[in-house]
mmCIF file of C-alpha atoms and ligand atoms in Angstrom:
data_model
loop_
_atom_site.group_PDB
_atom_site.id
_atom_site.type_symbol
_atom_site.label_atom_id
_atom_site.label_comp_id
_atom_site.label_asym_id
_atom_site.label_seq_id
_atom_site.Cartn_x
_atom_site.Cartn_y
_atom_site.Cartn_z
ATOM 1 C CA MET K 657 50.995 226.683 -40.783
ATOM 2 C CA THR K 658 47.438 225.752 -40.027
ATOM 3 C CA ILE K 659 45.805 225.818 -36.656
ATOM 4 C CA LYS K 660 42.954 223.346 -36.638
ATOM 5 C CA PRO K 661 39.875 223.601 -34.436
ATOM 6 C CA ILE K 662 39.993 221.269 -31.427
ATOM 7 C CA ILE K 663 36.784 219.359 -30.723
ATOM 8 C CA ILE K 664 35.491 219.258 -27.151
ATOM 9 C CA ILE K 665 33.161 216.998 -25.165
ATOM 10 C CA PRO K 666 30.408 215.904 -25.662
ATOM 11 C CA ASP K 667 31.482 215.525 -29.332
ATOM 12 C CA PRO K 668 30.858 211.794 -30.013
ATOM 13 C CA LEU K 669 34.005 211.573 -32.158
ATOM 14 C CA LEU K 670 36.025 211.687 -28.927
ATOM 15 C CA ARG K 671 34.495 208.313 -27.997
ATOM 16 C CA GLN K 672 35.403 206.675 -31.311
ATOM 17 C CA VAL K 673 38.308 204.224 -31.622
ATOM 18 C CA SER K 674 40.819 205.681 -34.100
ATOM 19 C CA LYS K 675 41.973 203.592 -37.068
ATOM 20 C CA PRO K 676 45.643 202.765 -37.717
ATOM 21 C CA VAL K 677 47.677 205.017 -40.009
ATOM 22 C CA GLU K 678 48.312 203.032 -43.169
ATOM 23 C CA ARG K 679 50.860 205.181 -44.946
ATOM 24 C CA VAL K 680 53.424 207.698 -43.787
ATOM 25 C CA ASP K 681 53.281 210.091 -46.751
ATOM 26 C CA SER K 682 53.288 213.826 -47.385
ATOM 27 C CA ASP K 683 49.596 214.154 -46.435
ATOM 28 C CA LEU K 684 50.398 212.650 -43.051
ATOM 29 C CA THR K 685 53.463 214.896 -42.636
ATOM 30 C CA HIS K 686 51.212 217.915 -43.294
ATOM 31 C CA LEU K 687 48.741 216.699 -40.699
ATOM 32 C CA ILE K 688 51.582 216.188 -38.173
ATOM 33 C CA ASP K 689 52.830 219.749 -38.753
ATOM 34 C CA ASP K 690 49.294 221.154 -38.389
ATOM 35 C CA MET K 691 48.813 219.171 -35.178
ATOM 36 C CA LEU K 692 52.076 220.522 -33.748
ATOM 37 C CA ASP K 693 51.061 224.095 -34.640
ATOM 38 C CA THR K 694 47.649 223.508 -33.072
ATOM 39 C CA MET K 695 49.157 222.023 -29.902
ATOM 40 C CA TYR K 696 51.682 224.861 -29.441
ATOM 41 C CA ASP K 697 49.005 227.477 -30.121
ATOM 42 C CA ALA K 698 46.505 225.999 -27.627
ATOM 43 C CA PRO K 699 48.891 225.676 -25.674
ATOM 44 C CA GLY K 700 49.083 222.021 -24.705
ATOM 45 C CA ILE K 701 51.725 219.327 -24.205
ATOM 46 C CA GLY K 702 49.995 216.612 -26.214
ATOM 47 C CA LEU K 703 47.399 216.231 -28.951
ATOM 48 C CA ALA K 704 45.801 213.191 -30.568
ATOM 49 C CA ALA K 705 44.641 213.378 -34.206
ATOM 50 C CA VAL K 706 41.047 212.628 -33.181
ATOM 51 C CA GLN K 707 41.037 215.918 -31.238
ATOM 52 C CA VAL K 708 41.280 217.729 -34.567
ATOM 53 C CA ALA K 709 38.541 215.439 -35.916
ATOM 54 C CA VAL K 710 40.867 212.979 -37.705
ATOM 55 C CA PRO K 711 40.271 209.563 -36.098
ATOM 56 C CA ARG K 712 43.686 208.042 -36.931
ATOM 57 C CA ARG K 713 46.218 206.543 -34.529
ATOM 58 C CA LEU K 714 48.599 209.486 -34.432
ATOM 59 C CA LEU K 715 49.691 211.847 -31.675
ATOM 60 C CA VAL K 716 52.149 214.633 -31.011
ATOM 61 C CA ILE K 717 53.724 215.523 -27.681
ATOM 62 C CA ASP K 718 56.151 218.124 -26.358
ATOM 63 C CA VAL K 719 56.868 218.033 -22.629
ATOM 64 C CA SER K 720 59.821 220.439 -22.740
ATOM 65 C CA LYS K 721 59.731 223.158 -20.096
ATOM 66 C CA GLU K 722 59.040 226.802 -20.765
ATOM 67 C CA GLY K 723 62.183 228.555 -21.969
ATOM 68 C CA GLU K 724 63.769 225.300 -23.183
ATOM 69 C CA ASP K 725 64.139 224.384 -26.857
ATOM 70 C CA LYS K 726 61.064 222.736 -28.332
ATOM 71 C CA GLN K 727 61.170 218.938 -28.389
ATOM 72 C CA PRO K 728 58.340 217.806 -30.657
ATOM 73 C CA LEU K 729 57.703 214.057 -30.512
ATOM 74 C CA VAL K 730 55.578 212.166 -33.028
ATOM 75 C CA PHE K 731 53.983 208.791 -32.354
ATOM 76 C CA ILE K 732 52.291 206.913 -35.201
ATOM 77 C CA ASN K 733 50.303 203.737 -34.384
ATOM 78 C CA PRO K 734 51.621 203.757 -30.792
ATOM 79 C CA GLU K 735 51.192 200.642 -28.706
ATOM 80 C CA ILE K 736 52.061 200.236 -25.021
ATOM 81 C CA ILE K 737 54.032 197.007 -24.784
ATOM 82 C CA ARG K 738 55.068 197.307 -21.140
ATOM 83 C CA SER K 739 53.887 199.305 -18.126
ATOM 84 C CA SER K 740 55.420 199.396 -14.662
ATOM 85 C CA GLU K 741 53.697 198.328 -11.494
ATOM 86 C CA ASP K 742 54.932 201.554 -9.915
ATOM 87 C CA ARG K 743 52.275 204.216 -10.227
ATOM 88 C CA SER K 744 52.487 207.972 -10.272
ATOM 89 C CA VAL K 745 49.915 210.700 -9.886
ATOM 90 C CA TYR K 746 49.710 213.865 -11.990
ATOM 91 C CA GLU K 747 47.095 216.542 -12.209
ATOM 92 C CA GLU K 748 45.791 216.177 -15.767
ATOM 93 C CA GLY K 749 43.841 218.413 -18.055
ATOM 94 C CA CYS K 750 42.721 217.997 -21.663
ATOM 95 C CA LEU K 751 42.332 220.405 -24.582
ATOM 96 C CA SER K 752 39.009 218.669 -25.303
ATOM 97 C CA ILE K 753 37.747 219.309 -21.738
ATOM 98 C CA PRO K 754 38.772 222.952 -21.260
ATOM 99 C CA ASP K 755 39.478 224.329 -17.778
ATOM 100 C CA TYR K 756 38.971 221.085 -15.897
ATOM 101 C CA TYR K 757 41.808 219.388 -13.999
ATOM 102 C CA ALA K 758 41.937 216.290 -11.822
ATOM 103 C CA GLU K 759 44.538 213.984 -10.348
ATOM 104 C CA VAL K 760 44.943 210.706 -12.208
ATOM 105 C CA GLU K 761 47.006 207.703 -11.161
ATOM 106 C CA ARG K 762 48.731 205.726 -13.920
ATOM 107 C CA PRO K 763 51.738 203.410 -14.357
ATOM 108 C CA ALA K 764 54.886 205.474 -13.745
ATOM 109 C CA THR K 765 56.875 203.997 -16.662
ATOM 110 C CA VAL K 766 55.749 202.713 -20.044
ATOM 111 C CA THR K 767 57.460 201.297 -23.117
ATOM 112 C CA VAL K 768 55.767 202.266 -26.367
ATOM 113 C CA LYS K 769 56.300 200.755 -29.802
ATOM 114 C CA HIS K 770 55.483 203.171 -32.623
ATOM 115 C CA LEU K 771 56.547 204.645 -35.948
ATOM 116 C CA ASP K 772 58.320 208.004 -36.096
ATOM 117 C CA ARG K 773 57.551 210.734 -38.636
ATOM 118 C CA LEU K 774 59.750 209.001 -41.213
ATOM 119 C CA GLY K 775 57.787 205.775 -40.796
ATOM 120 C CA LYS K 776 60.628 204.036 -38.955
ATOM 121 C CA GLU K 777 59.768 201.712 -36.082
ATOM 122 C CA GLN K 778 60.900 202.967 -32.680
ATOM 123 C CA LEU K 779 60.731 201.897 -29.062
ATOM 124 C CA THR K 780 60.322 204.708 -26.550
ATOM 125 C CA GLU K 781 60.782 204.180 -22.840
ATOM 126 C CA ALA K 782 59.087 206.942 -20.950
ATOM 127 C CA ASP K 783 58.810 207.969 -17.341
ATOM 128 C CA GLY K 784 57.657 211.072 -15.464
ATOM 129 C CA LEU K 785 55.435 213.532 -17.294
ATOM 130 C CA LEU K 786 56.121 211.934 -20.691
ATOM 131 C CA ALA K 787 54.817 208.554 -19.474
ATOM 132 C CA THR K 788 51.593 210.138 -18.201
ATOM 133 C CA CYS K 789 51.158 212.235 -21.330
ATOM 134 C CA LEU K 790 51.678 209.221 -23.624
ATOM 135 C CA GLN K 791 49.073 207.191 -21.740
ATOM 136 C CA HIS K 792 46.600 210.108 -21.791
ATOM 137 C CA GLU K 793 47.036 210.535 -25.566
ATOM 138 C CA ILE K 794 46.944 206.792 -26.363
ATOM 139 C CA ASP K 795 43.687 206.659 -24.370
ATOM 140 C CA HIS K 796 42.274 209.213 -26.852
ATOM 141 C CA LEU K 797 43.001 206.780 -29.711
ATOM 142 C CA ASN K 798 40.799 204.250 -27.912
ATOM 143 C CA GLY K 799 37.965 206.693 -27.211
ATOM 144 C CA VAL K 800 38.981 206.999 -23.552
ATOM 145 C CA LEU K 801 39.220 210.349 -21.733
ATOM 146 C CA PHE K 802 41.108 211.165 -18.545
ATOM 147 C CA ILE K 803 37.809 211.740 -16.754
ATOM 148 C CA ASP K 804 37.173 207.995 -17.183
ATOM 149 C CA HIS K 805 39.931 207.477 -14.592
ATOM 150 C CA ILE K 806 38.276 209.630 -11.898
ATOM 151 C CA SER K 807 35.243 208.919 -9.724
ATOM 152 C CA ARG K 808 31.901 208.420 -11.449
ATOM 153 C CA LEU K 809 30.339 211.265 -9.529
ATOM 154 C CA LYS K 810 33.008 213.760 -10.611
ATOM 155 C CA ARG K 811 32.885 212.472 -14.195
ATOM 156 C CA GLU K 812 29.113 212.845 -14.430
ATOM 157 C CA MET K 813 29.348 216.405 -13.119
ATOM 158 C CA VAL K 814 31.877 217.344 -15.807
ATOM 159 C CA ILE K 815 29.908 215.691 -18.612
ATOM 160 C CA LYS K 816 26.704 217.391 -17.477
ATOM 161 C CA LYS K 817 28.380 220.797 -17.411
ATOM 162 C CA PHE K 818 29.714 220.446 -20.962
ATOM 163 C CA SER K 819 26.467 218.937 -22.302
ATOM 164 C CA LYS K 820 24.515 221.900 -20.943
ATOM 165 C CA ALA K 821 26.997 224.320 -22.494
ATOM 166 C CA ALA K 822 26.690 222.544 -25.849
ATOM 167 C CA LYS K 823 22.881 222.718 -25.741
ATOM 168 C CA SER K 824 22.803 226.411 -24.936
ATOM 169 C CA LYS K 825 24.786 227.215 -28.092
ATOM 170 C CA VAL K 826 22.516 228.733 -30.694
ATOM 171 C CA THR K 827 22.897 227.359 -34.198
ATOM 172 C CA VAL K 828 21.659 229.604 -37.001
HETATM 173 ZN ZN1 ZN T 121 43.361 214.950 -23.826
#
């Protein structure tokens, strides 16, 4: 079990477009297990590989409620092939933007084509929290953050706050 450090803004890697996973092999399985450990430890309900500094199109999600059995989901090379016109609003946060939350409106239902952890192609139809979480994490693979969906003024305030914090860190 390895808990990997999670990168936070303004790390430029978070703005990079992740590359497709080419092979589902034991190295990838290890990375998936480390990402799940990292997500549960944080704790969070979703994590994209780029957040642990691996810019590959891979994410893990678990939207099970507290007290329920864990339901880890793995999405390799996920692609949204359909989104509903219905929209829903959730208050979102991000492990890469600690302690900041804002309401984001997104399609309420999405259908995602992806590989599972065995490399088998799957179609997942998601609604509710899972639909929002999937879209948030797939955004990460494209270098997009949830603050890109809020007003420019609010976004600039958040970025400024984290940039200042990063500058005031002393490197020796
Ligand atoms: Zn995030």
